[in-house]
Coordinates of C-alpha atoms in Angstrom, one line a residue:
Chain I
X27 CA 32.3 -35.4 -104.2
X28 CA 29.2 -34.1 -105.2
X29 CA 27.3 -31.7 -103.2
X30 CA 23.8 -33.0 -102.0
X31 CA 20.9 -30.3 -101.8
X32 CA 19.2 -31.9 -99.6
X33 CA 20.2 -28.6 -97.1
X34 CA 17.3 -26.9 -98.5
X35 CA 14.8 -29.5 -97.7
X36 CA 16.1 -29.9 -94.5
X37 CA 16.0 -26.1 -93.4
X38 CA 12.4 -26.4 -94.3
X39 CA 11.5 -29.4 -92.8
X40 CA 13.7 -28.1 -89.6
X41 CA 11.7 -24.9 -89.8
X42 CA 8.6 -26.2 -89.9
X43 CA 9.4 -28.8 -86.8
X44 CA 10.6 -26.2 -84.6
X45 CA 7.5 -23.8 -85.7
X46 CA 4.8 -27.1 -84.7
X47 CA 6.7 -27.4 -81.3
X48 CA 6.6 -24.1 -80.4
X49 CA 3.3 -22.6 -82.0
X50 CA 1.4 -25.7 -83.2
X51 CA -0.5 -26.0 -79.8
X52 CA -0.8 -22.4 -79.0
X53 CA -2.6 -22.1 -82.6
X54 CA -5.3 -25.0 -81.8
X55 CA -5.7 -23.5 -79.0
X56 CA -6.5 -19.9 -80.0
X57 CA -8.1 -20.7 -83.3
X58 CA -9.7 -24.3 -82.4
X59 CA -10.7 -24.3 -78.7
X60 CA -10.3 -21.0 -77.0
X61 CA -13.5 -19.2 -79.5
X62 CA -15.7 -22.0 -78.0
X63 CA -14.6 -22.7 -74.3
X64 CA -13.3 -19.6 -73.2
X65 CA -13.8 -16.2 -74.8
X66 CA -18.1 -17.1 -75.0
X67 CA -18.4 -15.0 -78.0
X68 CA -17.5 -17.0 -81.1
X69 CA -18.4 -14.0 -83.3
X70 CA -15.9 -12.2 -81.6
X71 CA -13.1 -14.8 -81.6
X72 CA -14.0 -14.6 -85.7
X73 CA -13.7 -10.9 -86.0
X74 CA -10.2 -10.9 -84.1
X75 CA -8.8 -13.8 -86.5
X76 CA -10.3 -11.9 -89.5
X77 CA -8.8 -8.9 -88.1
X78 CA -5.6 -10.7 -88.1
X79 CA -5.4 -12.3 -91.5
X80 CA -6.2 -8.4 -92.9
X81 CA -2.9 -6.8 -91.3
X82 CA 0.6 -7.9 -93.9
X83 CA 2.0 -9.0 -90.5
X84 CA -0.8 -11.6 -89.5
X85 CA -0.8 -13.1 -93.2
X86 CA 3.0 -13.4 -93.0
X87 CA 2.6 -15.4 -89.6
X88 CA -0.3 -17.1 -91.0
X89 CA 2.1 -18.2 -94.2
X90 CA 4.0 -19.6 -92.0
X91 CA 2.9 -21.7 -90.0
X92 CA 0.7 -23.4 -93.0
X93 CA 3.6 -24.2 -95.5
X94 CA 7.0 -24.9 -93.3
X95 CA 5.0 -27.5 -91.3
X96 CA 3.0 -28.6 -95.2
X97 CA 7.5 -28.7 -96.4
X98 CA 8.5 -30.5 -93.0
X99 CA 5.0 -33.1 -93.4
X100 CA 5.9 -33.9 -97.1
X101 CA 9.8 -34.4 -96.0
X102 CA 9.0 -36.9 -93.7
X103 CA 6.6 -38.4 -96.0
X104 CA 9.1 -38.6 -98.5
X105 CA 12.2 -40.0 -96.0
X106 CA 9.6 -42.7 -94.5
X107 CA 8.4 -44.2 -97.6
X108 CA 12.0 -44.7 -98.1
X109 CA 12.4 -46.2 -95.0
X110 CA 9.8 -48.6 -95.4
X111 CA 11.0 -49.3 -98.7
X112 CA 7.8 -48.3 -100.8
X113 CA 10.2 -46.5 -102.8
X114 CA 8.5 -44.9 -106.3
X115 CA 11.3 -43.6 -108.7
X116 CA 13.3 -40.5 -107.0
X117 CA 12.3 -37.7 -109.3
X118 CA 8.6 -38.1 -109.2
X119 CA 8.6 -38.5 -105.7
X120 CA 9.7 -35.1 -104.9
X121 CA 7.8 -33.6 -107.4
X122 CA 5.0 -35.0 -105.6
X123 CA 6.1 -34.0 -102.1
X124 CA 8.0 -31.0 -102.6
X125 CA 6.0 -29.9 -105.3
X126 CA 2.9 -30.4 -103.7
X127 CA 4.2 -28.4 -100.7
X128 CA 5.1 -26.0 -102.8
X129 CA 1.7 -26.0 -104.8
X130 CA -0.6 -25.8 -101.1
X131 CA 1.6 -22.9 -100.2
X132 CA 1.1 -20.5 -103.2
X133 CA -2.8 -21.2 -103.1
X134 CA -2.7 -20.4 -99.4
X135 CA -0.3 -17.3 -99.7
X136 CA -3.3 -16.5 -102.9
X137 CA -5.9 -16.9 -100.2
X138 CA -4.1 -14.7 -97.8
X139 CA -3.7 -12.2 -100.1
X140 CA -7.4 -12.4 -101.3
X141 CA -8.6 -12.6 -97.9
Chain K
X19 CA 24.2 -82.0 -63.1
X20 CA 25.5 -78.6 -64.6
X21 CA 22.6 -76.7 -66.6
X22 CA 23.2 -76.3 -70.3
X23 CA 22.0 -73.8 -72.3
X24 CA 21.5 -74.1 -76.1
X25 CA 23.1 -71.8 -78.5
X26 CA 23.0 -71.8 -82.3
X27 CA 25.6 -70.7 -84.2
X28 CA 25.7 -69.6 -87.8
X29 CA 28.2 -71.4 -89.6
X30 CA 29.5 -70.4 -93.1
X31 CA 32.7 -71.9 -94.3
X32 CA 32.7 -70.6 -97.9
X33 CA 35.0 -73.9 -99.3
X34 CA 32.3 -75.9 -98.5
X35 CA 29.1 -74.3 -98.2
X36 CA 27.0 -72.5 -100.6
X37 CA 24.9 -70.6 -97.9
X38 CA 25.4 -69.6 -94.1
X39 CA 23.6 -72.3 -92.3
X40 CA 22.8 -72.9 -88.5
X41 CA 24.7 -75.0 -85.8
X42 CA 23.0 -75.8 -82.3
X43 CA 25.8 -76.4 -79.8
X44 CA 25.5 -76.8 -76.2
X45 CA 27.3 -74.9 -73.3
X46 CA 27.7 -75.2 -69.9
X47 CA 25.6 -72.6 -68.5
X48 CA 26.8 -70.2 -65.6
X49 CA 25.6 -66.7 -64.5
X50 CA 28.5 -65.1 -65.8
X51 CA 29.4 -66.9 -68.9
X52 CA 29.1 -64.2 -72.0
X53 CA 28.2 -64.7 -75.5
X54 CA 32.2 -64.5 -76.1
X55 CA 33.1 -67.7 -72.9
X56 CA 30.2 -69.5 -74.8
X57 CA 31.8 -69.2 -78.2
X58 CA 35.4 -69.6 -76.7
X59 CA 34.3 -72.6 -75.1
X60 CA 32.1 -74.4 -78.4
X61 CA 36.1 -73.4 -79.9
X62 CA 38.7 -75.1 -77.3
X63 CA 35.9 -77.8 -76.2
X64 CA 33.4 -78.7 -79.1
X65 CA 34.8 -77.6 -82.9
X66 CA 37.8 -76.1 -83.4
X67 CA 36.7 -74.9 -87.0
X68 CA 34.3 -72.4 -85.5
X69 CA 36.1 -68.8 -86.3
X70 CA 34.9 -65.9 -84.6
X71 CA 36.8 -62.7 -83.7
X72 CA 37.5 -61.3 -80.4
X73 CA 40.3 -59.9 -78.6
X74 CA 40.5 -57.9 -74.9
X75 CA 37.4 -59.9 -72.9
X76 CA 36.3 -56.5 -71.9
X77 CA 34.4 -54.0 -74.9
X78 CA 37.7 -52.1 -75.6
X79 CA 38.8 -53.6 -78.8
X80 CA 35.7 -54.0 -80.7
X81 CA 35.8 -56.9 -82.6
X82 CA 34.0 -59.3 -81.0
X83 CA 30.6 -57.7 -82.9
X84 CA 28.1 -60.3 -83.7
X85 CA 24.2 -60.1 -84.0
X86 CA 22.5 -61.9 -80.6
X87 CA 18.7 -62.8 -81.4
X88 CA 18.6 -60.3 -84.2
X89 CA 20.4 -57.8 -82.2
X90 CA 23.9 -56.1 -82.7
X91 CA 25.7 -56.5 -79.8
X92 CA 29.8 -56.9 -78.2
X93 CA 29.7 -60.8 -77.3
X94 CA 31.7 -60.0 -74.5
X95 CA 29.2 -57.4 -72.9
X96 CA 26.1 -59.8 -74.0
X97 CA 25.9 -62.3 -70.9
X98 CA 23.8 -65.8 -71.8
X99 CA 21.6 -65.3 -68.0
X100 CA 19.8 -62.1 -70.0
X101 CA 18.1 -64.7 -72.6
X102 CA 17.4 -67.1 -70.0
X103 CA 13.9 -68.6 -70.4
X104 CA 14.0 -67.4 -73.7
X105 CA 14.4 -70.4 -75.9
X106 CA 18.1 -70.7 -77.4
X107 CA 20.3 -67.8 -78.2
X108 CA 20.8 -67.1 -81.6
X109 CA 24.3 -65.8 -82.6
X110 CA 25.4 -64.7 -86.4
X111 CA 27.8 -62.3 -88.3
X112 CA 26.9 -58.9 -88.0
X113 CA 24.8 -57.6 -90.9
X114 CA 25.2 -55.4 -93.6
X115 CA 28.8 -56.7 -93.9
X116 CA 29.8 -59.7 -96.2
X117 CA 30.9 -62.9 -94.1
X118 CA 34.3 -63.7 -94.6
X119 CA 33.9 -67.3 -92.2
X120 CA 31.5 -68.6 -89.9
X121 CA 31.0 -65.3 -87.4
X122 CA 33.8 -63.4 -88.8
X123 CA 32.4 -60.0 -91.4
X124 CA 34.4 -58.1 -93.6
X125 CA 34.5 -54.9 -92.6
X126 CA 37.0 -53.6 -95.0
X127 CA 34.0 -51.3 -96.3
X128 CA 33.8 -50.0 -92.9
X129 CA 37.5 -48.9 -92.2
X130 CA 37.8 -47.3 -95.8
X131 CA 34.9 -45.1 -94.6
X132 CA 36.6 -44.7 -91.1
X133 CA 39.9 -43.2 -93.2
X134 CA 37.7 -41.2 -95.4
X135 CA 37.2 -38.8 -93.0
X136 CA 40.7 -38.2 -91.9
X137 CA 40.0 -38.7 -88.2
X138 CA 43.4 -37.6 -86.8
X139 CA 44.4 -34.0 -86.2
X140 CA 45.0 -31.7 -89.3
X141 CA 47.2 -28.8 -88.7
X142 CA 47.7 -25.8 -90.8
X143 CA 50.8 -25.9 -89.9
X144 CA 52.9 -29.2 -87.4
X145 CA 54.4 -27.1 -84.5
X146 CA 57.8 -28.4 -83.7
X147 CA 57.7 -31.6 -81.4
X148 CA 59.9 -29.3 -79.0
X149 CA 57.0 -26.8 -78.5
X150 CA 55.1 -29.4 -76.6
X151 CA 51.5 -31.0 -76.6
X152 CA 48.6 -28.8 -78.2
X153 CA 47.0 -27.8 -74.9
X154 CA 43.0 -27.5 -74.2
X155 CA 40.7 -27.7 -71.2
X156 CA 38.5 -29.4 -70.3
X157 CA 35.7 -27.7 -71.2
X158 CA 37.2 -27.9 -74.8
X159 CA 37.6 -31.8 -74.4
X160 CA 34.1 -32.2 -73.2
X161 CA 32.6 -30.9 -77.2
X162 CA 33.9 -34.1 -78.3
X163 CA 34.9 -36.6 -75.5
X164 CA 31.5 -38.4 -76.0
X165 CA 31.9 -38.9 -79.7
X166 CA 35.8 -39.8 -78.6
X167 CA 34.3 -42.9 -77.1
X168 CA 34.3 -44.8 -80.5
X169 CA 35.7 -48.4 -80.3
X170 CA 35.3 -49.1 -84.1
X171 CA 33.3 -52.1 -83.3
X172 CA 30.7 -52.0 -86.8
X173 CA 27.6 -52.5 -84.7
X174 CA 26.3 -49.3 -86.3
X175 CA 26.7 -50.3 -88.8
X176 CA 25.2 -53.9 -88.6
X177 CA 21.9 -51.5 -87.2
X178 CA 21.7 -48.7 -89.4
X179 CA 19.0 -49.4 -92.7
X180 CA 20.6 -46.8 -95.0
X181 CA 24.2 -48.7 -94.8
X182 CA 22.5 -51.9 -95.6
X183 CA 20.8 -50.5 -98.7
X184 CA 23.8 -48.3 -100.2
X185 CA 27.1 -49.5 -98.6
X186 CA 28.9 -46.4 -100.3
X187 CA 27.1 -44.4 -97.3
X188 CA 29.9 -43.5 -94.6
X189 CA 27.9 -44.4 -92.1
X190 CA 27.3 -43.9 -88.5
X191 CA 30.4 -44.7 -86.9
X192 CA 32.9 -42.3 -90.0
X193 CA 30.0 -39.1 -89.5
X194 CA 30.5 -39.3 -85.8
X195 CA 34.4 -39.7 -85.9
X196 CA 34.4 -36.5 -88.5
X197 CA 32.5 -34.8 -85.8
X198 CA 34.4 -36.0 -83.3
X199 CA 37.7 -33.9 -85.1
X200 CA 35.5 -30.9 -86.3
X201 CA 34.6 -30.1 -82.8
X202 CA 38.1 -30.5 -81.1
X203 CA 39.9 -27.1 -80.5
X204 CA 43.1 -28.9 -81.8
X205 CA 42.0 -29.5 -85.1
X206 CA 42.2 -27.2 -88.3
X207 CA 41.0 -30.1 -90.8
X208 CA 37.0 -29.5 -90.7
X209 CA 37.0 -27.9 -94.2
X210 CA 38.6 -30.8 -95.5
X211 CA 36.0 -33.0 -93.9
X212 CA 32.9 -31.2 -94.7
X213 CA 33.2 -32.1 -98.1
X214 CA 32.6 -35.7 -97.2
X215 CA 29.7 -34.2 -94.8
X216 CA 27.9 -32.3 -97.6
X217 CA 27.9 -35.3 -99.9
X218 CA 24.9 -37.4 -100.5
X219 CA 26.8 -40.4 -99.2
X220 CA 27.7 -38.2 -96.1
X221 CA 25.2 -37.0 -93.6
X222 CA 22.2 -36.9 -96.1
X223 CA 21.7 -40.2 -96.2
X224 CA 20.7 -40.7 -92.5
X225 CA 16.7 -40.1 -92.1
X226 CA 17.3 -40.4 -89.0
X227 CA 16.3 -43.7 -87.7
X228 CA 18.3 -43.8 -84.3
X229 CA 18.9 -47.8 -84.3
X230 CA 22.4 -47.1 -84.3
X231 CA 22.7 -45.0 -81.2
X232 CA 20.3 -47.9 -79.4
X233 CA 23.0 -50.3 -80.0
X234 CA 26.3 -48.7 -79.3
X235 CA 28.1 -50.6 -76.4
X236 CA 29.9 -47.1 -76.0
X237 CA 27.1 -44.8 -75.5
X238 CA 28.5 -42.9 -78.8
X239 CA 25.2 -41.3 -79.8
X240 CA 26.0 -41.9 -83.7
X241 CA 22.8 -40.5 -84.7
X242 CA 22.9 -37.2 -82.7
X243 CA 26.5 -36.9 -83.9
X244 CA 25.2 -36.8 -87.6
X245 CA 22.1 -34.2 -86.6
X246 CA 25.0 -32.0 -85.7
X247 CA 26.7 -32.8 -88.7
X248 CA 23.6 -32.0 -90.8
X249 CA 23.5 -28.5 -88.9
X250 CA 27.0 -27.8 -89.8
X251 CA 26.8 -28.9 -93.5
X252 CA 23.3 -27.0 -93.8
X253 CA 25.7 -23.8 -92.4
X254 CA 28.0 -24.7 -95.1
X255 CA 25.6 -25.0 -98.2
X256 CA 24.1 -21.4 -96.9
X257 CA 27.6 -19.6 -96.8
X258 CA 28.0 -21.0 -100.2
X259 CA 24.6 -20.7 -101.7
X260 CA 26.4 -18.1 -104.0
X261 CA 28.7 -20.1 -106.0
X262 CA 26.4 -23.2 -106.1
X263 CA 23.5 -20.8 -107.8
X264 CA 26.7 -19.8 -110.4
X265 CA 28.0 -23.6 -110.2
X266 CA 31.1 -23.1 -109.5
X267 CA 30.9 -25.2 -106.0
X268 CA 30.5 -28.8 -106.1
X269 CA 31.8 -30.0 -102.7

């Protein structure tokens, strides 16, 4: 029987999933809404996200939560076409959807580092 | 005068006919006549050609399966008074399976991928039928009870998409009988199983569609079954990830 390696796919997409449902609102909400509604001092709210991207810690969080939910996205992507039979040939397929996860993470992790 | 009710029957006797093909019949309706009197009663009173399966009246055997208005379901738990008012009641063989006759599949696919799994206990080593039963409590028994519910009746497989498209997929009803071993105190076979978990056919062919767990008349949970098996074959490729990298693991 040959071993599928679909494992690794999943752990991302899994990842990702758990990291929406547990972070995903408190980020709009801190990033999106609270700058405007709440704190009344947008310049502010910008200094202390800039302040976060800067440390390795923030970057690492900010990494994150942009490419396991981009890996768990593309997943489903990829597994729904499937099930609504708009299947394209395997291979290019995931090189579209894993490989584009892949690609919007590294230019993100090159912005966080930039940044 | 008794009220009828109208029910078409999907008739394939492959001597004769090159295609399945439809049969209206109608029954003498009363509030507790089931898919299975209805059928029973077309049989004994109407055509005795019509061949369908069924067995204990009473969703314990399982093979009364048949699709109801599109809809896998036990024809002796489907009762005619919940279509009322709904135009005739549409019964046909189960899909995803071949039909052998009339309402009758082949499930022969099906119970090959039931025995691929090995779902009986696998000891290390027999202890002597003198030593007694293999004890557990309940709390042991309650891992795997729900998943022990299983009546082998194929209506997960008549609902689940990925069976239909590649029949080589074990399927709902195998995944969650392998579960149903790998998380009983009793048994020392999960090793041997996960090989059939970590396959493509095995658990990574669900996407999760949940159709299966919908129609069970045993309140299985197929598809939540399979997440766990998905959890314990992602364990398994991790603690391997070594000798896949080198190749030397293929199962």
């Amino acid at each position: 029987m040959r071993r599928s390696h679909e494992p690794i796919a999943w752990s991302l997409f899994g990842a990702g999933g758990m990291l929406l449902a547990f972070f995903g609102p408190g980020l709009v909400l801190t990033t999106a809404l609270l700058p405007w509604l709440a704190a009344g001092d947008p310049q502010a709210a910008h200094a202390a996200i800039g302040a976060l991207l800067a440390h390795p810690l923030g970057k690492v969080l900010v990494l994150a939560c942009i490419a396991l939910p981009l890996f768990h996205t593309l997943h489903r992507i990829y597994h729904g076409l499937h099930d609504l039979h708009l299947q394209a040939p395997r291979l290019p397929m995931q090189l579209l959807c894993y490989g584009g996860a892949t690609l919007l993470s590294a230019i993100s992790a090159w912005w966080l580092l930039l940044v | 005068m008794t009220d009828k009710v109208t029910v078409r029957v999907q008739r394939y006797r492959p001597e004769e006919d090159a295609a399945p093909w439809e049969q209206s019949f109608e029954v003498p309706y009363s509030e507790d006549l089931s898919i299975l009197d209805a059928l029973n009663q077309i049989k004994d009173q109407q055509d005795p050609t019509l061949s369908h399966r069924w067995s204990c009246r009473m969703a314990i055997c399982g093979s009364c399966g048949v699709m109801v208005n599109n809809e896998p379901r036990l024809a002796c738990k489907t009762f005619l008074r919940d279509y009322r008012d709904r135009g005739p009641v549409q019964v046909r063989a189960l899909d995803n399976f071949p039909i052998e006759r009339d309402l009758v599949s082949d499930i022969s696919g099906l119970v090959e991928h039931l025995e691929t799994v090995q779902p009986w206990l696998i000891r290390a080593r027999e202890s002597p039928v003198g030593e007694g039963a293999y004890l557990q409590t309940p709390e042991q028994m309650q891992r795997y009870a729900a998943f022990g519910q299983c009546i082998n009746c194929g209506l997960c497989y008549a609902a689940c998409p990925q069976f239909g498209r590649d029949p080589a997929f074990l399927g709902p009803g195998a995944l969650a009988l392998a579960q149903r071993y790998n998380l009983d105190s009793r048994d020392e076979g999960a090793a041997q199983r996960m090989q059939w978990l970590n396959a493509d056919v095995g658990v990574w062919s669900c996407t999760f569609v949940g159709y299966c767990s919908e129609v069970c008349p045993k309140d299985v949970d197929p598809a939540a079954a399979i997440n766990r098996g998905k959890v314990a074959s992602d364990l398994n490729y991790a603690v391997n990830l070594f000798n896949i990298l080198r190749g030397k693991d293929n199962a």
